[in-house]
Amino acid sequence: GFASPGEVLHPEDFMESSTSRRVAILSDSRDSSRALAHCADADILIHEATNACLQRDRETGRGPELVEMQTVEHGHSTPEMAAKFARAANARHLILTHFSPRYIGSGHGSSMALMEEIAALARVHFHGPVRTARDFLRIQLYPSGHLREVWPPPQPYQFLSWPSVEPYDRRTMLPRRPEAMDDERRDLEAPYE
């Protein structure tokens, strides 16, 4: 039925009890300190880590201080910054996301190795589980606080080898027209001029 005029309805009469799981999401955050109280004791902290000082950066003379300075100038964080925040917030799990386009975010071998290098930078400062997000990754958070990754994604999504044309539009996440994919494939295969 319907509520009578003036009848007071209480949420607990209609909803299951809360599991008290907390998920905090921070993006484009060069300084997350103002969100610390809101993220305290989060089961999952999802934090952007747009740029990282990787081995290839160090080989070209770009050290962690320079990478962090440039990252902050653009309003972003590094894996180390995200990890320090996760530790201060007493988060249980850290998931890094919102990576620079310089880092391929697919589930293929070389991409996974790159993502592992990024996660390793965070593990120096955060001693809980650290994961890196990728397209179509699903995380299940159980009432116990345990996580489970669901990967690879369920069909119909198929990933092609890198470099390749993605079978979906990253903006809308809708399947792409085959003829548009063929045009891009031709562009990728054309020699540089």
mmCIF file with all atom_site columns, C-alpha atoms in Angstrom:
data_model
loop_
_atom_site.group_PDB
_atom_site.id
_atom_site.type_symbol
_atom_site.label_atom_id
_atom_site.label_alt_id
_atom_site.label_comp_id
_atom_site.label_asym_id
_atom_site.label_entity_id
_atom_site.label_seq_id
_atom_site.pdbx_PDB_ins_code
_atom_site.Cartn_x
_atom_site.Cartn_y
_atom_site.Cartn_z
_atom_site.occupancy
_atom_site.B_iso_or_equiv
_atom_site.pdbx_formal_charge
_atom_site.auth_seq_id
_atom_site.auth_comp_id
_atom_site.auth_asym_id
_atom_site.auth_atom_id
_atom_site.pdbx_PDB_model_num
ATOM 1   C CA . GLY A 1 1   ? 0.000  0.000   0.000   1.00 0.00 ? 1   GLY A CA 1
ATOM 2   C CA . PHE A 1 2   ? 0.435  3.614   0.339   1.00 0.00 ? 2   PHE A CA 1
ATOM 3   C CA . ALA A 1 3   ? 1.423  5.697   3.338   1.00 0.00 ? 3   ALA A CA 1
ATOM 4   C CA . SER A 1 4   ? -1.349 7.491   5.137   1.00 0.00 ? 4   SER A CA 1
ATOM 5   C CA . PRO A 1 5   ? -1.176 11.280  5.330   1.00 0.00 ? 5   PRO A CA 1
ATOM 6   C CA . GLY A 1 6   ? 1.124  12.207  8.198   1.00 0.00 ? 6   GLY A CA 1
ATOM 7   C CA . GLU A 1 7   ? 2.518  8.663   8.570   1.00 0.00 ? 7   GLU A CA 1
ATOM 8   C CA . VAL A 1 8   ? 6.272  8.628   9.231   1.00 0.00 ? 8   VAL A CA 1
ATOM 9   C CA . LEU A 1 9   ? 8.261  6.127   7.165   1.00 0.00 ? 9   LEU A CA 1
ATOM 10  C CA . HIS A 1 10  ? 11.634 4.850   8.389   1.00 0.00 ? 10  HIS A CA 1
ATOM 11  C CA . PRO A 1 11  ? 14.314 3.568   5.944   1.00 0.00 ? 11  PRO A CA 1
ATOM 12  C CA . GLU A 1 12  ? 15.109 0.560   8.148   1.00 0.00 ? 12  GLU A CA 1
ATOM 13  C CA . ASP A 1 13  ? 11.551 -0.697  7.570   1.00 0.00 ? 13  ASP A CA 1
ATOM 14  C CA . PHE A 1 14  ? 12.239 -1.016  3.829   1.00 0.00 ? 14  PHE A CA 1
ATOM 15  C CA . MET A 1 15  ? 15.982 -1.627  3.459   1.00 0.00 ? 15  MET A CA 1
ATOM 16  C CA . GLU A 1 16  ? 18.422 -4.294  4.507   1.00 0.00 ? 16  GLU A CA 1
ATOM 17  C CA . SER A 1 17  ? 20.867 -3.286  7.193   1.00 0.00 ? 17  SER A CA 1
ATOM 18  C CA . SER A 1 18  ? 24.004 -1.499  6.077   1.00 0.00 ? 18  SER A CA 1
ATOM 19  C CA . THR A 1 19  ? 27.194 -3.467  5.586   1.00 0.00 ? 19  THR A CA 1
ATOM 20  C CA . SER A 1 20  ? 29.220 -0.362  6.468   1.00 0.00 ? 20  SER A CA 1
ATOM 21  C CA . ARG A 1 21  ? 31.496 -0.670  3.440   1.00 0.00 ? 21  ARG A CA 1
ATOM 22  C CA . ARG A 1 22  ? 33.111 2.570   2.319   1.00 0.00 ? 22  ARG A CA 1
ATOM 23  C CA . VAL A 1 23  ? 34.432 3.469   -1.119  1.00 0.00 ? 23  VAL A CA 1
ATOM 24  C CA . ALA A 1 24  ? 36.241 6.776   -1.705  1.00 0.00 ? 24  ALA A CA 1
ATOM 25  C CA . ILE A 1 25  ? 37.054 8.107   -5.183  1.00 0.00 ? 25  ILE A CA 1
ATOM 26  C CA . LEU A 1 26  ? 39.530 10.928  -5.790  1.00 0.00 ? 26  LEU A CA 1
ATOM 27  C CA . SER A 1 27  ? 40.323 12.237  -9.254  1.00 0.00 ? 27  SER A CA 1
ATOM 28  C CA . ASP A 1 28  ? 42.330 15.208  -10.510 1.00 0.00 ? 28  ASP A CA 1
ATOM 29  C CA . SER A 1 29  ? 43.720 15.726  -7.047  1.00 0.00 ? 29  SER A CA 1
ATOM 30  C CA . ARG A 1 30  ? 47.147 17.248  -6.667  1.00 0.00 ? 30  ARG A CA 1
ATOM 31  C CA . ASP A 1 31  ? 46.381 17.752  -2.983  1.00 0.00 ? 31  ASP A CA 1
ATOM 32  C CA . SER A 1 32  ? 43.866 15.371  -1.446  1.00 0.00 ? 32  SER A CA 1
ATOM 33  C CA . SER A 1 33  ? 44.424 16.528  2.143   1.00 0.00 ? 33  SER A CA 1
ATOM 34  C CA . ARG A 1 34  ? 41.046 18.262  2.430   1.00 0.00 ? 34  ARG A CA 1
ATOM 35  C CA . ALA A 1 35  ? 39.304 14.957  1.677   1.00 0.00 ? 35  ALA A CA 1
ATOM 36  C CA . LEU A 1 36  ? 41.191 12.980  4.326   1.00 0.00 ? 36  LEU A CA 1
ATOM 37  C CA . ALA A 1 37  ? 38.415 12.980  6.936   1.00 0.00 ? 37  ALA A CA 1
ATOM 38  C CA . HIS A 1 38  ? 35.870 11.838  4.331   1.00 0.00 ? 38  HIS A CA 1
ATOM 39  C CA . CYS A 1 39  ? 38.100 8.991   3.185   1.00 0.00 ? 39  CYS A CA 1
ATOM 40  C CA . ALA A 1 40  ? 39.092 7.746   6.642   1.00 0.00 ? 40  ALA A CA 1
ATOM 41  C CA . ASP A 1 41  ? 38.948 3.954   6.993   1.00 0.00 ? 41  ASP A CA 1
ATOM 42  C CA . ALA A 1 42  ? 37.713 3.433   3.434   1.00 0.00 ? 42  ALA A CA 1
ATOM 43  C CA . ASP A 1 43  ? 37.524 -0.192  2.349   1.00 0.00 ? 43  ASP A CA 1
ATOM 44  C CA . ILE A 1 44  ? 38.540 0.897   -1.140  1.00 0.00 ? 44  ILE A CA 1
ATOM 45  C CA . LEU A 1 45  ? 40.316 4.117   -2.025  1.00 0.00 ? 45  LEU A CA 1
ATOM 46  C CA . ILE A 1 46  ? 40.314 4.796   -5.757  1.00 0.00 ? 46  ILE A CA 1
ATOM 47  C CA . HIS A 1 47  ? 42.865 7.520   -6.425  1.00 0.00 ? 47  HIS A CA 1
ATOM 48  C CA . GLU A 1 48  ? 44.235 8.943   -9.624  1.00 0.00 ? 48  GLU A CA 1
ATOM 49  C CA . ALA A 1 49  ? 47.911 8.458   -10.378 1.00 0.00 ? 49  ALA A CA 1
ATOM 50  C CA . THR A 1 50  ? 48.247 10.250  -13.677 1.00 0.00 ? 50  THR A CA 1
ATOM 51  C CA . ASN A 1 51  ? 52.031 10.271  -13.977 1.00 0.00 ? 51  ASN A CA 1
ATOM 52  C CA . ALA A 1 52  ? 54.793 8.100   -12.582 1.00 0.00 ? 52  ALA A CA 1
ATOM 53  C CA . CYS A 1 53  ? 58.565 8.181   -12.591 1.00 0.00 ? 53  CYS A CA 1
ATOM 54  C CA . LEU A 1 54  ? 59.250 4.876   -14.303 1.00 0.00 ? 54  LEU A CA 1
ATOM 55  C CA . GLN A 1 55  ? 62.536 3.217   -15.231 1.00 0.00 ? 55  GLN A CA 1
ATOM 56  C CA . ARG A 1 56  ? 62.368 4.714   -18.730 1.00 0.00 ? 56  ARG A CA 1
ATOM 57  C CA . ASP A 1 57  ? 62.029 8.201   -17.158 1.00 0.00 ? 57  ASP A CA 1
ATOM 58  C CA . ARG A 1 58  ? 65.050 7.661   -14.915 1.00 0.00 ? 58  ARG A CA 1
ATOM 59  C CA . GLU A 1 59  ? 67.081 6.459   -17.914 1.00 0.00 ? 59  GLU A CA 1
ATOM 60  C CA . THR A 1 60  ? 66.426 9.786   -19.640 1.00 0.00 ? 60  THR A CA 1
ATOM 61  C CA . GLY A 1 61  ? 67.320 11.837  -16.554 1.00 0.00 ? 61  GLY A CA 1
ATOM 62  C CA . ARG A 1 62  ? 63.800 12.582  -15.307 1.00 0.00 ? 62  ARG A CA 1
ATOM 63  C CA . GLY A 1 63  ? 63.813 11.844  -11.585 1.00 0.00 ? 63  GLY A CA 1
ATOM 64  C CA . PRO A 1 64  ? 60.893 11.438  -9.169  1.00 0.00 ? 64  PRO A CA 1
ATOM 65  C CA . GLU A 1 65  ? 61.060 15.065  -7.990  1.00 0.00 ? 65  GLU A CA 1
ATOM 66  C CA . LEU A 1 66  ? 60.749 16.437  -11.523 1.00 0.00 ? 66  LEU A CA 1
ATOM 67  C CA . VAL A 1 67  ? 57.907 14.063  -12.437 1.00 0.00 ? 67  VAL A CA 1
ATOM 68  C CA . GLU A 1 68  ? 56.025 14.943  -9.237  1.00 0.00 ? 68  GLU A CA 1
ATOM 69  C CA . MET A 1 69  ? 56.509 18.680  -9.777  1.00 0.00 ? 69  MET A CA 1
ATOM 70  C CA . GLN A 1 70  ? 55.216 18.479  -13.365 1.00 0.00 ? 70  GLN A CA 1
ATOM 71  C CA . THR A 1 71  ? 52.326 16.248  -12.294 1.00 0.00 ? 71  THR A CA 1
ATOM 72  C CA . VAL A 1 72  ? 51.237 18.642  -9.530  1.00 0.00 ? 72  VAL A CA 1
ATOM 73  C CA . GLU A 1 73  ? 51.500 21.604  -11.933 1.00 0.00 ? 73  GLU A CA 1
ATOM 74  C CA . HIS A 1 74  ? 48.854 19.872  -14.064 1.00 0.00 ? 74  HIS A CA 1
ATOM 75  C CA . GLY A 1 75  ? 46.560 19.180  -11.085 1.00 0.00 ? 75  GLY A CA 1
ATOM 76  C CA . HIS A 1 76  ? 47.317 15.476  -10.701 1.00 0.00 ? 76  HIS A CA 1
ATOM 77  C CA . SER A 1 77  ? 49.008 12.942  -8.436  1.00 0.00 ? 77  SER A CA 1
ATOM 78  C CA . THR A 1 78  ? 51.704 10.286  -8.698  1.00 0.00 ? 78  THR A CA 1
ATOM 79  C CA . PRO A 1 79  ? 51.390 6.705   -7.384  1.00 0.00 ? 79  PRO A CA 1
ATOM 80  C CA . GLU A 1 80  ? 53.540 7.703   -4.397  1.00 0.00 ? 80  GLU A CA 1
ATOM 81  C CA . MET A 1 81  ? 51.249 10.642  -3.566  1.00 0.00 ? 81  MET A CA 1
ATOM 82  C CA . ALA A 1 82  ? 48.167 8.412   -3.805  1.00 0.00 ? 82  ALA A CA 1
ATOM 83  C CA . ALA A 1 83  ? 49.814 5.774   -1.608  1.00 0.00 ? 83  ALA A CA 1
ATOM 84  C CA . LYS A 1 84  ? 50.799 8.264   1.081   1.00 0.00 ? 84  LYS A CA 1
ATOM 85  C CA . PHE A 1 85  ? 47.224 9.542   1.131   1.00 0.00 ? 85  PHE A CA 1
ATOM 86  C CA . ALA A 1 86  ? 45.846 5.990   1.346   1.00 0.00 ? 86  ALA A CA 1
ATOM 87  C CA . ARG A 1 87  ? 48.141 5.288   4.298   1.00 0.00 ? 87  ARG A CA 1
ATOM 88  C CA . ALA A 1 88  ? 47.090 8.524   6.050   1.00 0.00 ? 88  ALA A CA 1
ATOM 89  C CA . ALA A 1 89  ? 43.415 7.659   5.436   1.00 0.00 ? 89  ALA A CA 1
ATOM 90  C CA . ASN A 1 90  ? 43.938 4.147   6.807   1.00 0.00 ? 90  ASN A CA 1
ATOM 91  C CA . ALA A 1 91  ? 42.386 2.673   3.654   1.00 0.00 ? 91  ALA A CA 1
ATOM 92  C CA . ARG A 1 92  ? 42.238 -1.107  3.302   1.00 0.00 ? 92  ARG A CA 1
ATOM 93  C CA . HIS A 1 93  ? 42.758 -1.289  -0.488  1.00 0.00 ? 93  HIS A CA 1
ATOM 94  C CA . LEU A 1 94  ? 44.203 1.191   -2.993  1.00 0.00 ? 94  LEU A CA 1
ATOM 95  C CA . ILE A 1 95  ? 43.197 1.197   -6.637  1.00 0.00 ? 95  ILE A CA 1
ATOM 96  C CA . LEU A 1 96  ? 45.164 3.538   -8.885  1.00 0.00 ? 96  LEU A CA 1
ATOM 97  C CA . THR A 1 97  ? 43.418 4.986   -11.918 1.00 0.00 ? 97  THR A CA 1
ATOM 98  C CA . HIS A 1 98  ? 43.252 7.942   -14.356 1.00 0.00 ? 98  HIS A CA 1
ATOM 99  C CA . PHE A 1 99  ? 46.616 7.265   -15.989 1.00 0.00 ? 99  PHE A CA 1
ATOM 100 C CA . SER A 1 100 ? 48.306 9.430   -18.576 1.00 0.00 ? 100 SER A CA 1
ATOM 101 C CA . PRO A 1 101 ? 47.721 8.318   -22.183 1.00 0.00 ? 101 PRO A CA 1
ATOM 102 C CA . ARG A 1 102 ? 51.467 7.571   -22.175 1.00 0.00 ? 102 ARG A CA 1
ATOM 103 C CA . TYR A 1 103 ? 50.572 4.356   -20.360 1.00 0.00 ? 103 TYR A CA 1
ATOM 104 C CA . ILE A 1 104 ? 48.616 1.762   -22.300 1.00 0.00 ? 104 ILE A CA 1
ATOM 105 C CA . GLY A 1 105 ? 45.773 0.573   -20.096 1.00 0.00 ? 105 GLY A CA 1
ATOM 106 C CA . SER A 1 106 ? 44.829 -2.705  -21.755 1.00 0.00 ? 106 SER A CA 1
ATOM 107 C CA . GLY A 1 107 ? 45.105 -6.161  -20.256 1.00 0.00 ? 107 GLY A CA 1
ATOM 108 C CA . HIS A 1 108 ? 47.994 -7.266  -22.484 1.00 0.00 ? 108 HIS A CA 1
ATOM 109 C CA . GLY A 1 109 ? 51.415 -8.372  -21.257 1.00 0.00 ? 109 GLY A CA 1
ATOM 110 C CA . SER A 1 110 ? 53.508 -5.234  -21.814 1.00 0.00 ? 110 SER A CA 1
ATOM 111 C CA . SER A 1 111 ? 50.720 -3.045  -20.480 1.00 0.00 ? 111 SER A CA 1
ATOM 112 C CA . MET A 1 112 ? 50.327 -5.230  -17.408 1.00 0.00 ? 112 MET A CA 1
ATOM 113 C CA . ALA A 1 113 ? 54.087 -5.041  -16.738 1.00 0.00 ? 113 ALA A CA 1
ATOM 114 C CA . LEU A 1 114 ? 53.914 -1.243  -16.954 1.00 0.00 ? 114 LEU A CA 1
ATOM 115 C CA . MET A 1 115 ? 50.947 -1.153  -14.585 1.00 0.00 ? 115 MET A CA 1
ATOM 116 C CA . GLU A 1 116 ? 52.823 -3.428  -12.165 1.00 0.00 ? 116 GLU A CA 1
ATOM 117 C CA . GLU A 1 117 ? 55.749 -0.978  -12.190 1.00 0.00 ? 117 GLU A CA 1
ATOM 118 C CA . ILE A 1 118 ? 53.308 1.827   -11.313 1.00 0.00 ? 118 ILE A CA 1
ATOM 119 C CA . ALA A 1 119 ? 51.732 -0.250  -8.512  1.00 0.00 ? 119 ALA A CA 1
ATOM 120 C CA . ALA A 1 120 ? 55.197 -1.076  -7.132  1.00 0.00 ? 120 ALA A CA 1
ATOM 121 C CA . LEU A 1 121 ? 55.892 2.651   -6.697  1.00 0.00 ? 121 LEU A CA 1
ATOM 122 C CA . ALA A 1 122 ? 52.767 2.906   -4.537  1.00 0.00 ? 122 ALA A CA 1
ATOM 123 C CA . ARG A 1 123 ? 53.613 -0.201  -2.498  1.00 0.00 ? 123 ARG A CA 1
ATOM 124 C CA . VAL A 1 124 ? 56.697 1.548   -1.132  1.00 0.00 ? 124 VAL A CA 1
ATOM 125 C CA . HIS A 1 125 ? 54.402 3.918   0.802   1.00 0.00 ? 125 HIS A CA 1
ATOM 126 C CA . PHE A 1 126 ? 51.197 1.875   1.257   1.00 0.00 ? 126 PHE A CA 1
ATOM 127 C CA . HIS A 1 127 ? 51.414 -1.638  2.629   1.00 0.00 ? 127 HIS A CA 1
ATOM 128 C CA . GLY A 1 128 ? 47.879 -2.772  1.870   1.00 0.00 ? 128 GLY A CA 1
ATOM 129 C CA . PRO A 1 129 ? 46.844 -4.308  -1.460  1.00 0.00 ? 129 PRO A CA 1
ATOM 130 C CA . VAL A 1 130 ? 47.465 -2.037  -4.471  1.00 0.00 ? 130 VAL A CA 1
ATOM 131 C CA . ARG A 1 131 ? 45.821 -2.563  -7.852  1.00 0.00 ? 131 ARG A CA 1
ATOM 132 C CA . THR A 1 132 ? 45.808 -0.593  -11.077 1.00 0.00 ? 132 THR A CA 1
ATOM 133 C CA . ALA A 1 133 ? 42.546 -0.031  -12.899 1.00 0.00 ? 133 ALA A CA 1
ATOM 134 C CA . ARG A 1 134 ? 42.114 -0.803  -16.569 1.00 0.00 ? 134 ARG A CA 1
ATOM 135 C CA . ASP A 1 135 ? 39.293 -0.623  -19.057 1.00 0.00 ? 135 ASP A CA 1
ATOM 136 C CA . PHE A 1 136 ? 36.309 -2.771  -18.070 1.00 0.00 ? 136 PHE A CA 1
ATOM 137 C CA . LEU A 1 137 ? 37.864 -3.971  -14.806 1.00 0.00 ? 137 LEU A CA 1
ATOM 138 C CA . ARG A 1 138 ? 35.203 -4.829  -12.260 1.00 0.00 ? 138 ARG A CA 1
ATOM 139 C CA . ILE A 1 139 ? 35.872 -5.111  -8.552  1.00 0.00 ? 139 ILE A CA 1
ATOM 140 C CA . GLN A 1 140 ? 33.511 -6.889  -6.205  1.00 0.00 ? 140 GLN A CA 1
ATOM 141 C CA . LEU A 1 141 ? 33.664 -5.810  -2.559  1.00 0.00 ? 141 LEU A CA 1
ATOM 142 C CA . TYR A 1 142 ? 32.254 -8.401  -0.188  1.00 0.00 ? 142 TYR A CA 1
ATOM 143 C CA . PRO A 1 143 ? 30.740 -7.629  3.244   1.00 0.00 ? 143 PRO A CA 1
ATOM 144 C CA . SER A 1 144 ? 33.857 -9.196  4.779   1.00 0.00 ? 144 SER A CA 1
ATOM 145 C CA . GLY A 1 145 ? 35.933 -6.452  3.128   1.00 0.00 ? 145 GLY A CA 1
ATOM 146 C CA . HIS A 1 146 ? 37.623 -8.820  0.670   1.00 0.00 ? 146 HIS A CA 1
ATOM 147 C CA . LEU A 1 147 ? 37.886 -7.847  -2.989  1.00 0.00 ? 147 LEU A CA 1
ATOM 148 C CA . ARG A 1 148 ? 37.670 -9.893  -6.135  1.00 0.00 ? 148 ARG A CA 1
ATOM 149 C CA . GLU A 1 149 ? 38.760 -8.712  -9.558  1.00 0.00 ? 149 GLU A CA 1
ATOM 150 C CA . VAL A 1 150 ? 36.621 -9.717  -12.499 1.00 0.00 ? 150 VAL A CA 1
ATOM 151 C CA . TRP A 1 151 ? 38.895 -9.888  -15.525 1.00 0.00 ? 151 TRP A CA 1
ATOM 152 C CA . PRO A 1 152 ? 38.830 -10.353 -18.445 1.00 0.00 ? 152 PRO A CA 1
ATOM 153 C CA . PRO A 1 153 ? 35.632 -8.474  -19.133 1.00 0.00 ? 153 PRO A CA 1
ATOM 154 C CA . PRO A 1 154 ? 32.572 -10.437 -20.166 1.00 0.00 ? 154 PRO A CA 1
ATOM 155 C CA . GLN A 1 155 ? 31.862 -10.668 -23.877 1.00 0.00 ? 155 GLN A CA 1
ATOM 156 C CA . PRO A 1 156 ? 31.091 -9.014  -26.324 1.00 0.00 ? 156 PRO A CA 1
ATOM 157 C CA . TYR A 1 157 ? 34.185 -6.842  -25.785 1.00 0.00 ? 157 TYR A CA 1
ATOM 158 C CA . GLN A 1 158 ? 37.274 -8.140  -27.543 1.00 0.00 ? 158 GLN A CA 1
ATOM 159 C CA . PHE A 1 159 ? 40.694 -6.569  -27.238 1.00 0.00 ? 159 PHE A CA 1
ATOM 160 C CA . LEU A 1 160 ? 42.996 -6.410  -30.216 1.00 0.00 ? 160 LEU A CA 1
ATOM 161 C CA . SER A 1 161 ? 46.793 -6.473  -30.048 1.00 0.00 ? 161 SER A CA 1
ATOM 162 C CA . TRP A 1 162 ? 48.570 -3.169  -29.424 1.00 0.00 ? 162 TRP A CA 1
ATOM 163 C CA . PRO A 1 163 ? 48.937 -1.016  -31.415 1.00 0.00 ? 163 PRO A CA 1
ATOM 164 C CA . SER A 1 164 ? 45.428 -1.505  -32.640 1.00 0.00 ? 164 SER A CA 1
ATOM 165 C CA . VAL A 1 165 ? 42.114 0.136   -33.033 1.00 0.00 ? 165 VAL A CA 1
ATOM 166 C CA . GLU A 1 166 ? 39.839 -0.194  -30.065 1.00 0.00 ? 166 GLU A CA 1
ATOM 167 C CA . PRO A 1 167 ? 36.511 -1.873  -30.812 1.00 0.00 ? 167 PRO A CA 1
ATOM 168 C CA . TYR A 1 168 ? 34.644 0.571   -28.586 1.00 0.00 ? 168 TYR A CA 1
ATOM 169 C CA . ASP A 1 169 ? 34.471 4.328   -28.225 1.00 0.00 ? 169 ASP A CA 1
ATOM 170 C CA . ARG A 1 170 ? 36.279 5.307   -24.977 1.00 0.00 ? 170 ARG A CA 1
ATOM 171 C CA . ARG A 1 171 ? 33.962 8.283   -24.459 1.00 0.00 ? 171 ARG A CA 1
ATOM 172 C CA . THR A 1 172 ? 30.593 6.535   -24.871 1.00 0.00 ? 172 THR A CA 1
ATOM 173 C CA . MET A 1 173 ? 31.745 2.912   -24.290 1.00 0.00 ? 173 MET A CA 1
ATOM 174 C CA . LEU A 1 174 ? 29.577 1.899   -27.258 1.00 0.00 ? 174 LEU A CA 1
ATOM 175 C CA . PRO A 1 175 ? 30.755 -0.485  -29.989 1.00 0.00 ? 175 PRO A CA 1
ATOM 176 C CA . ARG A 1 176 ? 32.404 1.292   -32.907 1.00 0.00 ? 176 ARG A CA 1
ATOM 177 C CA . ARG A 1 177 ? 31.392 1.043   -36.532 1.00 0.00 ? 177 ARG A CA 1
ATOM 178 C CA . PRO A 1 178 ? 33.600 -1.483  -38.398 1.00 0.00 ? 178 PRO A CA 1
ATOM 179 C CA . GLU A 1 179 ? 34.313 0.997   -41.202 1.00 0.00 ? 179 GLU A CA 1
ATOM 180 C CA . ALA A 1 180 ? 35.639 3.584   -38.704 1.00 0.00 ? 180 ALA A CA 1
ATOM 181 C CA . MET A 1 181 ? 37.884 0.926   -37.213 1.00 0.00 ? 181 MET A CA 1
ATOM 182 C CA . ASP A 1 182 ? 39.176 0.014   -40.700 1.00 0.00 ? 182 ASP A CA 1
ATOM 183 C CA . ASP A 1 183 ? 40.038 3.687   -41.405 1.00 0.00 ? 183 ASP A CA 1
ATOM 184 C CA . GLU A 1 184 ? 41.977 3.963   -38.140 1.00 0.00 ? 184 GLU A CA 1
ATOM 185 C CA . ARG A 1 185 ? 43.741 0.644   -38.755 1.00 0.00 ? 185 ARG A CA 1
ATOM 186 C CA . ARG A 1 186 ? 44.947 1.958   -42.136 1.00 0.00 ? 186 ARG A CA 1
ATOM 187 C CA . ASP A 1 187 ? 46.196 5.140   -40.426 1.00 0.00 ? 187 ASP A CA 1
ATOM 188 C CA . LEU A 1 188 ? 48.090 3.151   -37.824 1.00 0.00 ? 188 LEU A CA 1
ATOM 189 C CA . GLU A 1 189 ? 49.709 0.920   -40.441 1.00 0.00 ? 189 GLU A CA 1
ATOM 190 C CA . ALA A 1 190 ? 50.734 3.825   -42.694 1.00 0.00 ? 190 ALA A CA 1
ATOM 191 C CA . PRO A 1 191 ? 54.444 4.734   -42.537 1.00 0.00 ? 191 PRO A CA 1
ATOM 192 C CA . TYR A 1 192 ? 55.355 7.940   -40.699 1.00 0.00 ? 192 TYR A CA 1
ATOM 193 C CA . GLU A 1 193 ? 56.115 10.873  -42.976 1.00 0.00 ? 193 GLU A CA 1
#
